[in-house]
Coordinates of C-alpha atoms (C1' of nucleotides) in Angstrom, one line a residue:
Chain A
X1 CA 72.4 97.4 189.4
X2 CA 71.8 96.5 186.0
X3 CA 72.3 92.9 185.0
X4 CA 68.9 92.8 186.4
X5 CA 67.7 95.4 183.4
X6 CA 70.0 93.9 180.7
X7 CA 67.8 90.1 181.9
X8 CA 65.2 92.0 181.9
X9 CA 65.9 93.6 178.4
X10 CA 66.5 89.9 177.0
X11 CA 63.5 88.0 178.2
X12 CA 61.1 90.9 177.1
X13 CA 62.5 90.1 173.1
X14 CA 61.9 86.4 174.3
X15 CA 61.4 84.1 176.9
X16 CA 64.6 81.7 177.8
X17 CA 66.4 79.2 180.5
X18 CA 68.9 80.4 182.2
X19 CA 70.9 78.8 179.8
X20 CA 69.7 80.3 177.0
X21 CA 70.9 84.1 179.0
X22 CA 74.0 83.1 180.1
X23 CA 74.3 82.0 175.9
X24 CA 72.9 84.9 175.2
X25 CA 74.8 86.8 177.5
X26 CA 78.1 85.5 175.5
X27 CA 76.9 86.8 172.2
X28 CA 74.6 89.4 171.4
X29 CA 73.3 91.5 174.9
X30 CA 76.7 89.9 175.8
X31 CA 78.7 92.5 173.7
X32 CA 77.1 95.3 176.1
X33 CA 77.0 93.3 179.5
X34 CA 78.5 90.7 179.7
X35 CA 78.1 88.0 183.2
X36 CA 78.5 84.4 183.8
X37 CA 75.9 81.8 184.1
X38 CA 76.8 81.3 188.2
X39 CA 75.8 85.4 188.1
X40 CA 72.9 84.8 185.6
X41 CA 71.0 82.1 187.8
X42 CA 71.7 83.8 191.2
X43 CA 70.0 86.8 190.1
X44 CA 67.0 84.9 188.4
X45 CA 66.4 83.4 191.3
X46 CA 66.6 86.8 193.1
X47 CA 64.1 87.9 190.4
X48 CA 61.3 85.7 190.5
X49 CA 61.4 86.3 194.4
X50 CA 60.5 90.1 193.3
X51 CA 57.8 88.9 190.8
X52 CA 59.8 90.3 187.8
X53 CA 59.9 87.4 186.0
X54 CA 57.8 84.0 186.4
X55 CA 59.3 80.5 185.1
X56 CA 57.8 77.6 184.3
X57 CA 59.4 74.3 185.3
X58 CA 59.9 71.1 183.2
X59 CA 60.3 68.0 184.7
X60 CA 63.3 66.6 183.7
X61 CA 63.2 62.7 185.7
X62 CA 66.9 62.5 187.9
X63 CA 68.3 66.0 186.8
X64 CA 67.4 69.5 188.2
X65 CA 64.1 71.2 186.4
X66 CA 65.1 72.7 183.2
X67 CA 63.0 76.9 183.7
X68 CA 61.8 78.7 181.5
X69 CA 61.5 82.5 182.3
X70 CA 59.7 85.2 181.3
X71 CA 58.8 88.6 182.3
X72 CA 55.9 89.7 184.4
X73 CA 54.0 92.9 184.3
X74 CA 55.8 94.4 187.3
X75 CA 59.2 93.5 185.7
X76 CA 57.9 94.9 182.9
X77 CA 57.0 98.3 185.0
X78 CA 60.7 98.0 186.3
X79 CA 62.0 98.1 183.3
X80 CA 59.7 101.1 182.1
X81 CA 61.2 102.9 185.4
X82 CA 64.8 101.9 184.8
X83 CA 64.9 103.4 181.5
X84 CA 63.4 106.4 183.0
X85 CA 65.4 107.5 185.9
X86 CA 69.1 108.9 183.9
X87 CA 72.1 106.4 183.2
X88 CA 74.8 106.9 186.1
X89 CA 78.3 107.7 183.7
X90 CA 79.8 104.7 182.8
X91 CA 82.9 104.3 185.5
X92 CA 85.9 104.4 183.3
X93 CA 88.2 101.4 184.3
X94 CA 90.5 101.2 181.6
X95 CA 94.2 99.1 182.5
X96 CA 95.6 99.5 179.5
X97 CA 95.6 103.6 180.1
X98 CA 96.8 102.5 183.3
X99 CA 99.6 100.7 182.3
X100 CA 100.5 103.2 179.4
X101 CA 100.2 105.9 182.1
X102 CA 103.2 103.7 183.9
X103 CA 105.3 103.1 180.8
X104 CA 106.9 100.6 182.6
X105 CA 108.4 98.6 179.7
X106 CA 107.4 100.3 176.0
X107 CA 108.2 96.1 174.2
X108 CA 105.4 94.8 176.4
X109 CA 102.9 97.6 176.3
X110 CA 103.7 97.2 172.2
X111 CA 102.6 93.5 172.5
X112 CA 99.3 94.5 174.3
X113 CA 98.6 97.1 172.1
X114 CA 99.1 94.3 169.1
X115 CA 96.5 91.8 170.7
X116 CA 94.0 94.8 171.5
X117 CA 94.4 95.9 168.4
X118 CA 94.1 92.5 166.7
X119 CA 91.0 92.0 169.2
X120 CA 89.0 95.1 168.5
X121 CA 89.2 94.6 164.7
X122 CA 87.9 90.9 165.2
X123 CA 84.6 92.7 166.9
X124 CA 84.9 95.7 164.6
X125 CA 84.3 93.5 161.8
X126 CA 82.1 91.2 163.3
X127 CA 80.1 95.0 163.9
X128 CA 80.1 95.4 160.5
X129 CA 79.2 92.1 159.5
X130 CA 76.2 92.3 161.3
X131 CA 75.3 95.7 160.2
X132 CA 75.3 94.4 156.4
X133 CA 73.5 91.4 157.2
X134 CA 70.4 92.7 159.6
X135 CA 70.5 96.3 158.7
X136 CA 71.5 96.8 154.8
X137 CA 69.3 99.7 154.5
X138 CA 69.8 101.8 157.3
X139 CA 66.4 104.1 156.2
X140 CA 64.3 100.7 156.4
X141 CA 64.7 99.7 159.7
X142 CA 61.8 98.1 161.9
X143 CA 60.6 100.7 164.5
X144 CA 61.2 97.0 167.1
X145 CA 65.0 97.1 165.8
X146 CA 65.9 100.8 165.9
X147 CA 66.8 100.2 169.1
X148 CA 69.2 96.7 168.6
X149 CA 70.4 99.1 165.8
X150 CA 71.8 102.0 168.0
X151 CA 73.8 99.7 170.3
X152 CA 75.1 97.6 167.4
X153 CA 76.5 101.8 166.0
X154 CA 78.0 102.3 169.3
X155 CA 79.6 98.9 169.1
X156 CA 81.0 99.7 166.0
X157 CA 82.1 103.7 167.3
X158 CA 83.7 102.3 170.3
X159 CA 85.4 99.8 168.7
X160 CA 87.0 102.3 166.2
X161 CA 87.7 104.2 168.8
X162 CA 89.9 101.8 170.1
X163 CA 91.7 101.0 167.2
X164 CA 92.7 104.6 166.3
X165 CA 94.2 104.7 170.2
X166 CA 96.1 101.1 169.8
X167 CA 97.6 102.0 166.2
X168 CA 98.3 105.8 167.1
X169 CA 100.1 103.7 170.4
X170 CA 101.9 101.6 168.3
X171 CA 103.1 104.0 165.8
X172 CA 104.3 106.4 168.5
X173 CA 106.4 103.2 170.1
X174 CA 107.6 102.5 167.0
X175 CA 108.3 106.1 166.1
X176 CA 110.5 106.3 169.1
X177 CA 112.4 103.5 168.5
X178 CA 114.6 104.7 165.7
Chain B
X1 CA 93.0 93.7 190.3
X2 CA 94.3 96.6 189.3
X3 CA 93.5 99.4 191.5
X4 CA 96.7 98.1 193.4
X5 CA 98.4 99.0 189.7
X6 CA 96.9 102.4 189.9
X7 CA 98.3 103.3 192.9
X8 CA 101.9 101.6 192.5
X9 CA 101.7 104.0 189.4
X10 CA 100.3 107.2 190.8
X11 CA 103.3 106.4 193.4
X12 CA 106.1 105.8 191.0
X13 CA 105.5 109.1 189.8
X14 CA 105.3 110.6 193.4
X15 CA 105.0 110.1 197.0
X16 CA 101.6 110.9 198.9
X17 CA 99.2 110.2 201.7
X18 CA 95.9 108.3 201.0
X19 CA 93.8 111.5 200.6
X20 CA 96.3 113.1 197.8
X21 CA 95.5 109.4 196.0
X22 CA 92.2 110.3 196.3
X23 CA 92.3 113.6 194.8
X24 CA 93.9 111.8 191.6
X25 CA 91.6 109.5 191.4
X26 CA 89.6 112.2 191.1
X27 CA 91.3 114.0 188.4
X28 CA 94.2 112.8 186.5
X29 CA 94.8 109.2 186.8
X30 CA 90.9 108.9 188.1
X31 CA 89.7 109.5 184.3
X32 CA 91.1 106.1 183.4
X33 CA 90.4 104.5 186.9
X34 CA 87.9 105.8 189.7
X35 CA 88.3 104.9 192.9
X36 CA 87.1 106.3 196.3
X37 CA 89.0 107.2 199.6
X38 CA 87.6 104.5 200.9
X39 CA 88.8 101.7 199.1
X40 CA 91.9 103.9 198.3
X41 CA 93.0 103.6 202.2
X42 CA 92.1 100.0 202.6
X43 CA 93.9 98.5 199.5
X44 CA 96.8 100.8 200.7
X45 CA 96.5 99.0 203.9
X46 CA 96.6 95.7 202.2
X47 CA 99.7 96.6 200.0
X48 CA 101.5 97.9 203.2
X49 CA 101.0 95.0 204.7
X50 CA 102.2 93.2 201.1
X51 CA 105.5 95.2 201.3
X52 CA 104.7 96.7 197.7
X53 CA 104.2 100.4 199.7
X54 CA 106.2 102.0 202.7
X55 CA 104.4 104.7 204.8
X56 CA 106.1 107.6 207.1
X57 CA 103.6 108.4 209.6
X58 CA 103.5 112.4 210.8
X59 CA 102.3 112.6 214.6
X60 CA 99.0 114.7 214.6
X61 CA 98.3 115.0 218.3
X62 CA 94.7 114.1 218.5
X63 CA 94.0 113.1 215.0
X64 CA 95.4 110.0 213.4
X65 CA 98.5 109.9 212.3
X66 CA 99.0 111.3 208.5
X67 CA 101.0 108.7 206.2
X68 CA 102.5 109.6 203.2
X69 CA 103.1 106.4 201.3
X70 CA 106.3 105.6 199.0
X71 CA 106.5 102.4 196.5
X72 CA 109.0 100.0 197.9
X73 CA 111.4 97.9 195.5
X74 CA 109.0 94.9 195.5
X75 CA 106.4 97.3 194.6
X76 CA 108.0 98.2 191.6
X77 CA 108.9 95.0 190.6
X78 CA 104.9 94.0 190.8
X79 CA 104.4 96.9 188.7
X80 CA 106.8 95.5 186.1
X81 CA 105.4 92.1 186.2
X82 CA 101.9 93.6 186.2
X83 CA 103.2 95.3 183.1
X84 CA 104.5 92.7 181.3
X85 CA 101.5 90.4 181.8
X86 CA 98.9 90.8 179.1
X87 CA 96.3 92.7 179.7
X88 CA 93.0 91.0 180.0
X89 CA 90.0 92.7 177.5
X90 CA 88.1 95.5 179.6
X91 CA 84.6 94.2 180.3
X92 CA 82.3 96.1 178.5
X93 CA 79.4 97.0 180.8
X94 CA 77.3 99.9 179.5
X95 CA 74.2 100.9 180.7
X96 CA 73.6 102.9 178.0
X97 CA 74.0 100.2 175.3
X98 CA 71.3 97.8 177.5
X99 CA 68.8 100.6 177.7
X100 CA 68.9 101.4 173.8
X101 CA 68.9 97.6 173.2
X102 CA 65.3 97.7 174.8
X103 CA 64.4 100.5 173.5
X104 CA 61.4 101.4 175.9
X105 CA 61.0 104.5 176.1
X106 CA 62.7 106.8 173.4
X107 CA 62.1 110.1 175.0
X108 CA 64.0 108.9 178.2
X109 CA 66.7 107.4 175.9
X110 CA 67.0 110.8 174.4
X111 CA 67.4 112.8 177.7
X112 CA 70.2 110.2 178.7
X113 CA 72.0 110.6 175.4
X114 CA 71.5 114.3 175.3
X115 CA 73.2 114.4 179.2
X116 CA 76.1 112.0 177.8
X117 CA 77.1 114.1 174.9
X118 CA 77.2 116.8 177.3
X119 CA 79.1 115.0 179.9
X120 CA 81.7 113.7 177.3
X121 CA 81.7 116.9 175.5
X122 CA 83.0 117.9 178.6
X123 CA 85.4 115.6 178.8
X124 CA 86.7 115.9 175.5
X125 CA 87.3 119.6 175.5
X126 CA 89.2 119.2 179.2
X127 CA 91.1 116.8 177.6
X128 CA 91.9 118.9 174.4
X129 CA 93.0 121.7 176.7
X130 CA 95.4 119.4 178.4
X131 CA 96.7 118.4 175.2
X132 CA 97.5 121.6 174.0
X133 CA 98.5 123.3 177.6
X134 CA 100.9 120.2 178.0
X135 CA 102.0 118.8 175.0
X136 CA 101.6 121.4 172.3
X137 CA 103.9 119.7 170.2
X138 CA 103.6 116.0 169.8
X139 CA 107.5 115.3 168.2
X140 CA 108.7 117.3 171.4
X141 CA 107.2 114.9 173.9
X142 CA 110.1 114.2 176.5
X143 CA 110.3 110.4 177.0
X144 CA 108.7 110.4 180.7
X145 CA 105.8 111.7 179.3
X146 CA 105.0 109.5 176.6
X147 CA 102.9 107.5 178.5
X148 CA 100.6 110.3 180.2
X149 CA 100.6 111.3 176.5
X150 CA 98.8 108.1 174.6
X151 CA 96.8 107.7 177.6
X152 CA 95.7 111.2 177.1
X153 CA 95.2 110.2 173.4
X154 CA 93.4 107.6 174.8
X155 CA 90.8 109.5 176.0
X156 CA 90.4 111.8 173.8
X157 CA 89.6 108.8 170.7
X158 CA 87.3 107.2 173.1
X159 CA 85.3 110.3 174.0
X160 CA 85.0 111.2 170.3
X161 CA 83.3 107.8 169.7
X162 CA 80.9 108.4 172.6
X163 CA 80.1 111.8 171.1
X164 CA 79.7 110.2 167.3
X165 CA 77.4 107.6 169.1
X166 CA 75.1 110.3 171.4
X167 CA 74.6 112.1 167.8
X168 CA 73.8 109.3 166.0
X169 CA 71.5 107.7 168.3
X170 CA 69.7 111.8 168.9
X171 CA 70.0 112.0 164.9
X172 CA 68.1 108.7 164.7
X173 CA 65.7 109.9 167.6
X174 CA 64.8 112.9 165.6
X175 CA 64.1 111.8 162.3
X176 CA 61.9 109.1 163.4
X177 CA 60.1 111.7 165.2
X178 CA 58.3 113.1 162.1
Chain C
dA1 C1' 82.6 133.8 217.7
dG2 C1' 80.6 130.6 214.6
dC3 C1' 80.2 128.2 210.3
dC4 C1' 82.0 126.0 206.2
dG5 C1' 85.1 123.7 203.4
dA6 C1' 89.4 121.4 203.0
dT7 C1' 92.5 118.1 205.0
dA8 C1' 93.0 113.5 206.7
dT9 C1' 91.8 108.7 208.2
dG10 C1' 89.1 104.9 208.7
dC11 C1' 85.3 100.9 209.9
dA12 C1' 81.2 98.3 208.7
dA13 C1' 77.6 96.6 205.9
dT14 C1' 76.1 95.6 201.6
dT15 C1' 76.1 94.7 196.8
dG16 C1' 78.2 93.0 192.7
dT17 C1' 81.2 89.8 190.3
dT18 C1' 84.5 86.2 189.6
dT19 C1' 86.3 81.6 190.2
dG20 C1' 86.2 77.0 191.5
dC21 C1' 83.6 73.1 192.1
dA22 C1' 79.7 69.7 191.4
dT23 C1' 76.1 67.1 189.1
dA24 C1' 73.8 64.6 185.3
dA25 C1' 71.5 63.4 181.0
dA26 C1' 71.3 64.0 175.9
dT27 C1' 73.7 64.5 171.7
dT28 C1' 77.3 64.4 168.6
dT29 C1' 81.8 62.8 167.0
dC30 C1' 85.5 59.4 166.4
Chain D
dG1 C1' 80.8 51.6 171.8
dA2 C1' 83.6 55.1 174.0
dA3 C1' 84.7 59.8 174.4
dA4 C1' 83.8 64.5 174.1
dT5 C1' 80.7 68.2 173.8
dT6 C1' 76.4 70.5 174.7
dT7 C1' 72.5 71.2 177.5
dA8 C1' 71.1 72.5 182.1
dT9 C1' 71.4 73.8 187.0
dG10 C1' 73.3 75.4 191.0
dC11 C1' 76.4 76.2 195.7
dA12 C1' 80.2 78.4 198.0
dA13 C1' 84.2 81.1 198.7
dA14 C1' 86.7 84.9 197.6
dC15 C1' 87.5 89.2 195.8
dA16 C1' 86.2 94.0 194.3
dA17 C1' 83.6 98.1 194.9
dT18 C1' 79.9 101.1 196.7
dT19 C1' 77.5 103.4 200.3
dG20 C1' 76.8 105.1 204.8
dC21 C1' 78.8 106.5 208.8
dA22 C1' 82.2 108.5 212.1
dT23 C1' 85.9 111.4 213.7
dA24 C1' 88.9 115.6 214.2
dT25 C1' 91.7 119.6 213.1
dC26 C1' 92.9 123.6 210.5
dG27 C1' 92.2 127.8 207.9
dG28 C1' 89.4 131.2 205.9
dC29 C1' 85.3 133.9 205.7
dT30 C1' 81.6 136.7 207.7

DNA sequence: AGCCGATATGCAATTGTTTGCATAAATTTC
DNA sequence: GAAATTTATGCAAACAATTGCATATCGGCT
């Protein structure tokens, strides 16, 4: 119930094909939601139907119209609602705590802890890159970004998160194996 | 995929009918994967079926029969290989994120992330009890309980980076306030 | 005796998401 | 000039998960 809202979200910074959201939807809203272009499309089309957003065709001669969406006042009010009615807990899924729960074979769960680790520190310091380059001055910040800000932080929390649990895993399996 | 895992694991530890799964996923194994009764009894269904689960059924006169369900040898063989397959990168899906990244409406965003520090302060200190109730000293941890342990861990890091997020975001809230 | 919560199982419908496939022009690279 | 990549859209099938409904007994409480 919400890929609708992060669209949403997206076209109301700027208008875009649904190209330019599944692209989008790969990168930067992608880090928080993240969906295919097959999802992206079906649910534009399930959007405009509502009147939530409008697009505007271009005629492109033998292939398919190339659409450009945008939001409408009534996606606009949806928006305004969905940000008002409280954020349903996050349903934890995790199956790497599942498969540490297991403990089925310590040498593999110390190779998936390697590649998380190795994974989370990629995005950890693409995070911080970010940070420095959009947001050097933390007490400056444009009232329009505060909010691009915050999610970038909890990008960056999360992510450290992560790599405290992967290194504390692998020291433990390493601990153990003297 | 991996609900199946959950199960063959909650089973490896110990025996039980589709209802005592569903308690768990309720509790215990359910604060790294939630799952309901419902899809609980039909993916046990399914994995009966599979050969991965054996069930005794108790006679119940009028009711249907109780089955207490057991993981079979091919069961536990899935689990390995499940194991010993990497683990694909949990998709990050937060509601949270997408409504700060629109930043509509701060006074709503503020109720949300007051709720959430709540809910994961919460968490945390349940988890911190269990820490110290079950594993007061870390170099003492008995082998079969490893696992449970840096899960456990697991949680624990993660809900601290929640909590560092909620304040930052309500910190942030506060002082643009004035 | 009656009500409530716990125990115990499940079907059906719907919604959400992924995966595989298909098409076709424009642009960049070798 | 050929080949690969990017731009751009979409259908269909399968799988995963949620929500609503239904049933029925047992034990404890009032």
């Amino acid at each position: 119930m919400a890929i609708e809202h992060a669209i949403l979200v997206s076209l109301s910074e700027k208008s875009a094909t649904g190209y330019d959201l599944a692209r989008r939807f790969d990168a930067s809203i992608g880090h928080f939601w993240r969906a295919t272009h097959q999802q992206i499309y079906k649910v534009l089309a399930r959007m405009d139907e509502q009147g939530w957003v409008k697009s505007e065709a271009t005629k492109r001669g033998g292939r398919l119209d190339k659409k450009t969406y945008s939001i409408t006042d009534p996606g606009a009010k949806e928006l305004l609602r969905w940000t008002q009615s409280p954020s349903s807990p996050e349903v934890m899924r995790s199956d790497f705590a599942v498969k540490l729960r297991g403990f089925v074979d310590s040498d593999s769960i110390r190779e998936d802890a390697t590649t998380r680790l190795e994974s989370y520190r990629e995005m950890l310091a693409f995070y911080e890159e970010s940070e420095r380059k959009f947001y050097p001055d933390p007490a400056k910040i444009k009232d329009s970004a505060r909010g691009a800000y915050l999610a970038l932080r909890g990008g960056i929390l999360l992510a450290q998160g992560n790599i405290a649990w992967c290194e504390e895993v692998l020291a433990e399996l390493n601990s153990e194996r003297r």
